[in-house]
PDB file of C-alpha atoms and ligand atoms in Angstrom:
ATOM      1  CA  MET A  32      33.222  24.921 248.239  1.00 79.00           C
ATOM      2  CA  SER A  33      34.283  28.307 247.503  1.00 78.00           C
ATOM      3  CA  ASP A  34      32.748  31.523 248.712  1.00 75.00           C
ATOM      4  CA  SER A  35      32.768  33.014 245.237  1.00 83.00           C
ATOM      5  CA  ARG A  36      30.571  30.455 243.756  1.00 95.00           C
ATOM      6  CA  ARG A  37      26.764  29.630 244.205  1.00 93.00           C
ATOM      7  CA  ARG A  38      26.279  26.650 246.162  1.00 97.00           C
ATOM      8  CA  ILE A  39      23.466  24.363 245.491  1.00 98.00           C
ATOM      9  CA  ILE A  40      21.906  21.207 247.254  1.00 98.00           C
ATOM     10  CA  ALA A  41      19.358  19.561 244.814  1.00 98.00           C
ATOM     11  CA  GLY A  42      17.507  16.483 245.475  1.00 98.00           C
ATOM     12  CA  ASN A  43      16.654  14.003 242.662  1.00 98.00           C
ATOM     13  CA  TRP A  44      13.639  12.122 243.705  1.00 98.00           C
ATOM     14  CA  LYS A  45      13.787   9.899 240.428  1.00 98.00           C
ATOM     15  CA  MET A  46      10.651   7.823 239.983  1.00 98.00           C
ATOM     16  CA  ASN A  47       9.492   8.005 243.493  1.00 98.00           C
ATOM     17  CA  CYS A  48       6.718   9.082 245.512  1.00 98.00           C
ATOM     18  CA  SER A  49       2.824   8.698 245.150  1.00 98.00           C
ATOM     19  CA  ARG A  50       0.825  11.778 244.891  1.00 98.00           C
ATOM     20  CA  ALA A  51       0.176  11.833 248.669  1.00 98.00           C
ATOM     21  CA  GLU A  52       3.907  11.183 249.438  1.00 98.00           C
ATOM     22  CA  ALA A  53       5.117  13.956 247.408  1.00 98.00           C
ATOM     23  CA  ILE A  54       2.865  16.474 248.839  1.00 98.00           C
ATOM     24  CA  GLN A  55       4.028  15.201 252.318  1.00 98.00           C
ATOM     25  CA  LEU A  56       7.779  15.230 251.623  1.00 98.00           C
ATOM     26  CA  ALA A  57       7.543  18.587 249.693  1.00 98.00           C
ATOM     27  CA  SER A  58       5.473  20.285 252.761  1.00 98.00           C
ATOM     28  CA  ALA A  59       7.884  18.696 255.271  1.00 98.00           C
ATOM     29  CA  ILE A  60      10.821  20.162 253.529  1.00 98.00           C
ATOM     30  CA  VAL A  61       9.152  23.693 253.218  1.00 98.00           C
ATOM     31  CA  ALA A  62       8.229  23.427 257.033  1.00 97.00           C
ATOM     32  CA  ASP A  63      11.379  22.217 258.411  1.00 95.00           C
ATOM     33  CA  SER A  64      13.981  23.983 256.256  1.00 95.00           C
ATOM     34  CA  ASN A  65      15.849  26.815 257.536  1.00 92.00           C
ATOM     35  CA  LEU A  66      17.199  28.409 254.381  1.00 95.00           C
ATOM     36  CA  ASN A  67      20.446  30.073 254.126  1.00 92.00           C
ATOM     37  CA  ASN A  68      20.793  32.931 251.388  1.00 91.00           C
ATOM     38  CA  ASN A  69      24.171  31.527 250.295  1.00 93.00           C
ATOM     39  CA  VAL A  70      22.931  28.161 249.559  1.00 97.00           C
ATOM     40  CA  GLU A  71      20.069  27.242 246.849  1.00 98.00           C
ATOM     41  CA  MET A  72      17.873  24.372 247.642  1.00 98.00           C
ATOM     42  CA  LEU A  73      16.253  22.635 244.804  1.00 98.00           C
ATOM     43  CA  ILE A  74      14.163  19.576 244.292  1.00 98.00           C
ATOM     44  CA  CYS A  75      13.884  17.789 240.970  1.00 99.00           C
ATOM     45  CA  ILE A  76      10.595  15.771 241.046  1.00 98.00           C
ATOM     46  CA  PRO A  77       8.567  13.621 238.679  1.00 98.00           C
ATOM     47  CA  HIS A  78       6.613  15.523 236.204  1.00 98.00           C
ATOM     48  CA  ILE A  79       3.124  14.377 237.262  1.00 98.00           C
ATOM     49  CA  HIS A  80       3.838  16.176 240.622  1.00 98.00           C
ATOM     50  CA  MET A  81       4.503  19.501 239.324  1.00 98.00           C
ATOM     51  CA  ALA A  82       1.187  21.044 239.655  1.00 98.00           C
ATOM     52  CA  ASP A  83       0.963  20.143 243.186  1.00 98.00           C
ATOM     53  CA  ILE A  84       4.267  20.907 244.155  1.00 98.00           C
ATOM     54  CA  SER A  85       4.685  24.117 242.480  1.00 98.00           C
ATOM     55  CA  LYS A  86       1.780  25.527 244.512  1.00 97.00           C
ATOM     56  CA  LEU A  87       3.445  24.201 247.727  1.00 98.00           C
ATOM     57  CA  LEU A  88       6.545  25.930 246.974  1.00 97.00           C
ATOM     58  CA  ILE A  89       5.204  29.207 245.720  1.00 93.00           C
ATOM     59  CA  ASN A  90       5.962  31.206 248.978  1.00 91.00           C
ATOM     60  CA  SER A  91       9.290  29.372 249.770  1.00 96.00           C
ATOM     61  CA  LYS A  92      12.550  30.002 248.288  1.00 96.00           C
ATOM     62  CA  ILE A  93      12.976  26.421 247.394  1.00 98.00           C
ATOM     63  CA  TYR A  94      13.586  25.987 243.572  1.00 98.00           C
ATOM     64  CA  LEU A  95      11.457  23.515 241.513  1.00 98.00           C
ATOM     65  CA  GLY A  96      13.343  21.131 239.020  1.00 98.00           C
ATOM     66  CA  ALA A  97      12.520  18.465 236.483  1.00 98.00           C
ATOM     67  CA  GLN A  98      14.382  15.372 235.708  1.00 98.00           C
ATOM     68  CA  ASP A  99      14.214  15.540 231.910  1.00 98.00           C
ATOM     69  CA  ALA A 100      12.334  17.291 228.869  1.00 98.00           C
ATOM     70  CA  HIS A 101      12.214  16.868 225.185  1.00 98.00           C
ATOM     71  CA  TRP A 102      14.217  19.252 223.144  1.00 98.00           C
ATOM     72  CA  GLU A 103      11.206  20.330 220.977  1.00 98.00           C
ATOM     73  CA  SER A 104       8.707  22.626 222.446  1.00 97.00           C
ATOM     74  CA  SER A 105       5.670  20.792 221.070  1.00 98.00           C
ATOM     75  CA  GLY A 106       4.733  18.032 218.454  1.00 98.00           C
ATOM     76  CA  ALA A 107       4.101  14.348 217.841  1.00 98.00           C
ATOM     77  CA  PHE A 108       6.346  13.187 220.380  1.00 98.00           C
ATOM     78  CA  THR A 109       3.973  10.602 222.383  1.00 98.00           C
ATOM     79  CA  GLY A 110       4.753  10.465 225.914  1.00 98.00           C
ATOM     80  CA  GLU A 111       7.070  13.257 226.248  1.00 98.00           C
ATOM     81  CA  ILE A 112       6.946  16.723 227.639  1.00 98.00           C
ATOM     82  CA  SER A 113       8.868  19.813 226.806  1.00 98.00           C
ATOM     83  CA  SER A 114      10.871  22.581 228.639  1.00 98.00           C
ATOM     84  CA  SER A 115       8.268  25.070 227.649  1.00 97.00           C
ATOM     85  CA  MET A 116       5.458  23.095 229.261  1.00 98.00           C
ATOM     86  CA  LEU A 117       7.667  22.754 232.597  1.00 98.00           C
ATOM     87  CA  ALA A 118       8.358  26.627 232.450  1.00 97.00           C
ATOM     88  CA  ASP A 119       4.509  27.037 232.787  1.00 96.00           C
ATOM     89  CA  TYR A 120       4.740  25.385 236.369  1.00 97.00           C
ATOM     90  CA  GLN A 121       7.516  27.642 237.764  1.00 96.00           C
ATOM     91  CA  VAL A 122      10.073  24.903 237.033  1.00 98.00           C
ATOM     92  CA  SER A 123      13.564  26.551 237.156  1.00 98.00           C
ATOM     93  CA  HIS A 124      15.920  23.976 236.682  1.00 98.00           C
ATOM     94  CA  LEU A 125      16.394  20.732 234.485  1.00 98.00           C
ATOM     95  CA  LEU A 126      18.483  17.678 234.941  1.00 98.00           C
ATOM     96  CA  VAL A 127      20.004  16.790 231.652  1.00 98.00           C
ATOM     97  CA  GLY A 128      21.848  13.537 230.690  1.00 98.00           C
ATOM     98  CA  HIS A 129      21.485  11.883 233.905  1.00 98.00           C
ATOM     99  CA  SER A 130      23.397   8.667 233.622  1.00 98.00           C
ATOM    100  CA  GLU A 131      20.052   6.632 234.258  1.00 98.00           C
ATOM    101  CA  ARG A 132      18.585   8.373 231.008  1.00 98.00           C
ATOM    102  CA  ARG A 133      21.756   8.071 229.205  1.00 98.00           C
ATOM    103  CA  GLU A 134      21.773   4.220 229.997  1.00 96.00           C
ATOM    104  CA  MET A 135      18.243   3.285 229.811  1.00 97.00           C
ATOM    105  CA  PHE A 136      16.451   5.845 227.623  1.00 97.00           C
ATOM    106  CA  ALA A 137      18.936   6.370 224.768  1.00 96.00           C
ATOM    107  CA  ASP A 138      19.967   9.952 225.836  1.00 97.00           C
ATOM    108  CA  ASP A 139      23.226  10.369 223.820  1.00 98.00           C
ATOM    109  CA  ASP A 140      25.460  13.241 223.640  1.00 98.00           C
ATOM    110  CA  SER A 141      23.617  14.737 220.793  1.00 98.00           C
ATOM    111  CA  ARG A 142      20.197  14.361 222.540  1.00 98.00           C
ATOM    112  CA  VAL A 143      21.601  15.852 225.772  1.00 98.00           C
ATOM    113  CA  ALA A 144      22.985  18.791 223.902  1.00 98.00           C
ATOM    114  CA  LYS A 145      19.661  19.683 222.396  1.00 98.00           C
ATOM    115  CA  LYS A 146      17.719  19.092 225.674  1.00 98.00           C
ATOM    116  CA  PHE A 147      20.225  21.542 227.278  1.00 98.00           C
ATOM    117  CA  ALA A 148      19.711  24.117 224.530  1.00 98.00           C
ATOM    118  CA  ALA A 149      15.930  23.681 224.703  1.00 98.00           C
ATOM    119  CA  ALA A 150      16.113  24.149 228.463  1.00 98.00           C
ATOM    120  CA  LEU A 151      18.083  27.512 228.367  1.00 98.00           C
ATOM    121  CA  ASN A 152      15.698  28.700 225.447  1.00 98.00           C
ATOM    122  CA  TYR A 153      12.843  28.560 227.839  1.00 97.00           C
ATOM    123  CA  GLY A 154      14.573  29.851 230.713  1.00 97.00           C
ATOM    124  CA  LEU A 155      15.315  26.841 232.536  1.00 98.00           C
ATOM    125  CA  LYS A 156      18.694  26.260 234.023  1.00 98.00           C
ATOM    126  CA  PRO A 157      20.236  23.138 232.896  1.00 98.00           C
ATOM    127  CA  ILE A 158      22.208  20.974 235.057  1.00 98.00           C
ATOM    128  CA  LEU A 159      24.525  18.800 233.002  1.00 98.00           C
ATOM    129  CA  CYS A 160      25.071  15.365 234.486  1.00 98.00           C
ATOM    130  CA  ILE A 161      28.263  13.546 233.431  1.00 98.00           C
ATOM    131  CA  GLY A 162      29.984  10.559 234.863  1.00 98.00           C
ATOM    132  CA  GLU A 163      31.999   7.595 234.042  1.00 97.00           C
ATOM    133  CA  SER A 164      31.223   3.990 234.634  1.00 96.00           C
ATOM    134  CA  LEU A 165      33.291   1.599 236.832  1.00 94.00           C
ATOM    135  CA  GLU A 166      34.628  -0.066 233.660  1.00 95.00           C
ATOM    136  CA  GLN A 167      35.820   3.261 232.321  1.00 97.00           C
ATOM    137  CA  ARG A 168      37.335   4.266 235.692  1.00 95.00           C
ATOM    138  CA  LYS A 169      39.341   0.991 235.747  1.00 94.00           C
ATOM    139  CA  GLN A 170      40.703   1.693 232.137  1.00 97.00           C
ATOM    140  CA  GLU A 171      41.593   5.299 233.319  1.00 97.00           C
ATOM    141  CA  MET A 172      39.257   6.832 230.983  1.00 97.00           C
ATOM    142  CA  THR A 173      37.332   8.937 233.360  1.00 97.00           C
ATOM    143  CA  LEU A 174      38.409  12.349 232.227  1.00 97.00           C
ATOM    144  CA  GLU A 175      38.430  11.343 228.566  1.00 98.00           C
ATOM    145  CA  VAL A 176      34.640  10.476 228.995  1.00 98.00           C
ATOM    146  CA  LEU A 177      33.743  13.452 231.062  1.00 98.00           C
ATOM    147  CA  LYS A 178      35.336  15.850 228.712  1.00 98.00           C
ATOM    148  CA  SER A 179      33.727  14.415 225.771  1.00 98.00           C
ATOM    149  CA  GLN A 180      30.397  14.540 227.626  1.00 98.00           C
ATOM    150  CA  CYS A 181      30.891  18.373 228.274  1.00 98.00           C
ATOM    151  CA  GLN A 182      32.440  18.949 224.706  1.00 98.00           C
ATOM    152  CA  ALA A 183      29.373  17.676 223.063  1.00 98.00           C
ATOM    153  CA  VAL A 184      27.230  20.292 224.679  1.00 98.00           C
ATOM    154  CA  VAL A 185      29.885  23.231 224.268  1.00 98.00           C
ATOM    155  CA  ASP A 186      29.695  22.304 220.608  1.00 98.00           C
ATOM    156  CA  VAL A 187      26.132  23.017 220.276  1.00 98.00           C
ATOM    157  CA  VAL A 188      25.591  25.866 222.872  1.00 98.00           C
ATOM    158  CA  GLY A 189      28.936  27.601 223.091  1.00 98.00           C
ATOM    159  CA  ILE A 190      31.030  27.944 226.260  1.00 98.00           C
ATOM    160  CA  ASN A 191      29.030  31.078 227.289  1.00 98.00           C
ATOM    161  CA  ALA A 192      25.760  29.320 227.699  1.00 98.00           C
ATOM    162  CA  PHE A 193      27.518  27.761 230.787  1.00 98.00           C
ATOM    163  CA  SER A 194      26.954  31.070 232.670  1.00 98.00           C
ATOM    164  CA  GLN A 195      23.469  30.015 233.119  1.00 98.00           C
ATOM    165  CA  ALA A 196      24.153  26.336 233.828  1.00 98.00           C
ATOM    166  CA  TYR A 197      25.489  23.855 236.313  1.00 98.00           C
ATOM    167  CA  VAL A 198      27.466  20.567 235.989  1.00 98.00           C
ATOM    168  CA  ALA A 199      26.862  17.560 238.192  1.00 98.00           C
ATOM    169  CA  TYR A 200      29.589  14.894 238.515  1.00 98.00           C
ATOM    170  CA  GLU A 201      28.047  11.697 239.045  1.00 97.00           C
ATOM    171  CA  PRO A 202      30.292   8.646 239.024  1.00 97.00           C
ATOM    172  CA  ILE A 203      28.114   5.766 237.741  1.00 96.00           C
ATOM    173  CA  TRP A 204      29.536   3.320 240.135  1.00 95.00           C
ATOM    174  CA  ALA A 205      28.509   5.440 243.137  1.00 94.00           C
ATOM    175  CA  ILE A 206      24.841   6.201 242.198  1.00 92.00           C
ATOM    176  CA  GLY A 207      22.377   4.179 244.450  1.00 87.00           C
ATOM    177  CA  THR A 208      25.288   1.843 245.563  1.00 89.00           C
ATOM    178  CA  GLY A 209      26.126   3.311 248.749  1.00 84.00           C
ATOM    179  CA  GLN A 210      29.697   3.406 247.302  1.00 86.00           C
ATOM    180  CA  THR A 211      30.991   7.055 247.397  1.00 86.00           C
ATOM    181  CA  ALA A 212      33.964   8.629 245.835  1.00 88.00           C
ATOM    182  CA  THR A 213      36.197   9.610 248.626  1.00 94.00           C
ATOM    183  CA  PRO A 214      36.452  13.539 249.055  1.00 97.00           C
ATOM    184  CA  GLU A 215      39.822  13.389 247.563  1.00 96.00           C
ATOM    185  CA  GLN A 216      38.790  11.535 244.557  1.00 95.00           C
ATOM    186  CA  ALA A 217      35.772  13.574 243.843  1.00 97.00           C
ATOM    187  CA  GLU A 218      37.934  16.958 244.502  1.00 98.00           C
ATOM    188  CA  GLN A 219      40.539  15.637 241.973  1.00 97.00           C
ATOM    189  CA  VAL A 220      37.841  15.013 239.206  1.00 98.00           C
ATOM    190  CA  HIS A 221      35.940  18.174 239.928  1.00 98.00           C
ATOM    191  CA  ALA A 222      39.156  20.226 239.688  1.00 98.00           C
ATOM    192  CA  GLU A 223      39.973  18.651 236.415  1.00 98.00           C
ATOM    193  CA  ILE A 224      36.687  19.303 235.033  1.00 98.00           C
ATOM    194  CA  ARG A 225      37.047  22.903 236.075  1.00 98.00           C
ATOM    195  CA  ALA A 226      40.458  23.181 234.550  1.00 98.00           C
ATOM    196  CA  TRP A 227      38.847  21.870 231.218  1.00 98.00           C
ATOM    197  CA  PHE A 228      36.259  24.622 231.432  1.00 98.00           C
ATOM    198  CA  ALA A 229      39.013  27.237 232.045  1.00 98.00           C
ATOM    199  CA  GLU A 230      40.805  26.133 228.797  1.00 98.00           C
ATOM    200  CA  GLN A 231      37.648  27.543 227.078  1.00 97.00           C
ATOM    201  CA  SER A 232      36.938  30.444 229.495  1.00 98.00           C
ATOM    202  CA  LYS A 233      38.578  31.328 232.708  1.00 98.00           C
ATOM    203  CA  ASP A 234      35.587  33.404 233.758  1.00 97.00           C
ATOM    204  CA  ILE A 235      33.032  30.805 233.006  1.00 98.00           C
ATOM    205  CA  ALA A 236      35.196  28.061 234.626  1.00 98.00           C
ATOM    206  CA  ALA A 237      35.464  30.188 238.029  1.00 97.00           C
ATOM    207  CA  GLN A 238      31.816  30.804 238.458  1.00 97.00           C
ATOM    208  CA  LEU A 239      30.467  27.432 237.319  1.00 98.00           C
ATOM    209  CA  PRO A 240      29.032  25.383 240.113  1.00 98.00           C
ATOM    210  CA  ILE A 241      30.066  21.783 239.881  1.00 98.00           C
ATOM    211  CA  LEU A 242      27.912  19.623 242.073  1.00 98.00           C
ATOM    212  CA  TYR A 243      28.765  15.964 243.329  1.00 97.00           C
ATOM    213  CA  GLY A 244      26.198  13.178 243.128  1.00 97.00           C
ATOM    214  CA  GLY A 245      26.503   9.535 243.963  1.00 95.00           C
ATOM    215  CA  SER A 246      25.532   8.246 247.316  1.00 94.00           C
ATOM    216  CA  MET A 247      26.036  11.661 249.036  1.00 96.00           C
ATOM    217  CA  ASN A 248      24.437  11.305 252.394  1.00 96.00           C
ATOM    218  CA  ALA A 249      23.896  12.949 255.874  1.00 97.00           C
ATOM    219  CA  ALA A 250      27.106  11.261 257.132  1.00 97.00           C
ATOM    220  CA  ASN A 251      29.480  12.031 254.231  1.00 97.00           C
ATOM    221  CA  ALA A 252      28.150  15.453 252.872  1.00 98.00           C
ATOM    222  CA  GLU A 253      30.243  17.549 255.270  1.00 98.00           C
ATOM    223  CA  ASP A 254      33.662  16.095 254.120  1.00 97.00           C
ATOM    224  CA  LEU A 255      32.578  16.123 250.241  1.00 97.00           C
ATOM    225  CA  LEU A 256      31.362  19.751 250.494  1.00 97.00           C
ATOM    226  CA  ALA A 257      34.567  20.880 252.123  1.00 97.00           C
ATOM    227  CA  GLN A 258      36.383  20.372 249.028  1.00 97.00           C
ATOM    228  CA  ASP A 259      37.326  23.508 247.044  1.00 97.00           C
ATOM    229  CA  ASN A 260      35.875  22.576 244.024  1.00 98.00           C
ATOM    230  CA  ILE A 261      32.728  20.903 245.220  1.00 98.00           C
ATOM    231  CA  ASP A 262      30.180  23.429 245.199  1.00 98.00           C
ATOM    232  CA  GLY A 263      26.966  21.398 246.156  1.00 98.00           C
ATOM    233  CA  GLY A 264      25.382  17.829 245.886  1.00 98.00           C
ATOM    234  CA  LEU A 265      22.852  16.145 243.587  1.00 98.00           C
ATOM    235  CA  ILE A 266      21.211  13.740 246.014  1.00 98.00           C
ATOM    236  CA  GLY A 267      19.079  10.704 245.091  1.00 98.00           C
ATOM    237  CA  GLY A 268      17.980   8.345 248.054  1.00 97.00           C
ATOM    238  CA  ALA A 269      18.792  10.605 250.847  1.00 98.00           C
ATOM    239  CA  SER A 270      16.754  13.371 249.312  1.00 98.00           C
ATOM    240  CA  LEU A 271      13.686  11.301 250.038  1.00 98.00           C
ATOM    241  CA  LYS A 272      14.315  11.555 253.784  1.00 98.00           C
ATOM    242  CA  VAL A 273      13.437  15.060 255.050  1.00 98.00           C
ATOM    243  CA  GLU A 274      15.890  14.846 257.955  1.00 98.00           C
ATOM    244  CA  ASP A 275      18.828  13.648 255.905  1.00 98.00           C
ATOM    245  CA  PHE A 276      18.203  16.011 253.107  1.00 98.00           C
ATOM    246  CA  LEU A 277      18.168  18.922 255.518  1.00 98.00           C
ATOM    247  CA  LYS A 278      21.258  17.730 257.247  1.00 98.00           C
ATOM    248  CA  ILE A 279      22.948  17.733 253.819  1.00 98.00           C
ATOM    249  CA  TYR A 280      21.756  21.109 253.223  1.00 98.00           C
ATOM    250  CA  SER A 281      23.078  22.367 256.573  1.00 97.00           C
ATOM    251  CA  ALA A 282      26.451  20.985 255.771  1.00 97.00           C
ATOM    252  CA  ALA A 283      26.653  23.269 252.599  1.00 97.00           C
ATOM    253  CA  GLY A 284      26.036  26.269 254.776  1.00 89.00           C
TER     254      GLY A 284
HETATM  255  P1  LIG B1018      22.085   8.375 244.912  1.00 72.00           P
HETATM  256  O1  LIG B1018      22.265   9.553 246.005  1.00 72.00           O
HETATM  257  O2  LIG B1018      20.695   7.556 245.528  1.00 72.00           O
HETATM  258  O3  LIG B1018      23.240   7.619 244.929  1.00 72.00           O
HETATM  259  O4  LIG B1018      21.579   9.079 243.621  1.00 72.00           O
HETATM  260  C1  LIG B1018      22.463   9.969 243.055  1.00 72.00           C
HETATM  261  C2  LIG B1018      21.817  10.388 241.818  1.00 72.00           C
HETATM  262  O5  LIG B1018      21.673   9.780 240.910  1.00 72.00           O
HETATM  263  C3  LIG B1018      21.378  11.933 241.878  1.00 72.00           C
HETATM  264  O6  LIG B1018      20.903  12.098 240.547  1.00 72.00           O
END
């Protein structure tokens, strides 16, 4: 982490938690967290729980995020919800292009770019998720894949839009597998992503938070977060356990 950039610990609850479980988890996070002004805490929760959880967070400094949203603000898109609807619930951040959505829900680069643009349009901070598969890593295509995922968004919104966004590097082979990139592996990739952004704008690159995601947990967070170019974490499984999530948060402080 660098002192000059914003630091963020974000939970991605994915499709987990009944209504009662969501309320219990968020309440415990609010009650037990000891927030540090230098580190942002964010929970990205299922849409259905927004009304309950936005009320719970209202007097806390914990940010509320969503995991996906359509690019249009309204219309005949059965089953979808929009960034403008989320904004009504004090949602401040939106995950865009998570690999699970890219792989299972046809979120290609073009949709991801449109979702990113719509989030910005409605005042949500997009968190652009990028990552390579194991196959792509073995073929030494990691950087090529990451750059093209970023380029597709820059082509649509322009580089300056990234002053209002974060990037999350989530190697697909490390998601939900318990297998983590080593701190050195992750740092190398983060530094290369930042160098790519610096080719477009040194200022944007210098301030852009790049989070690591992929089996970050209470045991490995400190070593990962000690790296210069790792500005925070996007945490799946461990964000569902209050104690683990708060330990990870403390490691960023
Ligand atoms: P895990 O932390 O469960 O590996 O999930 C990472 C992730 O996908 C966060 O968005």
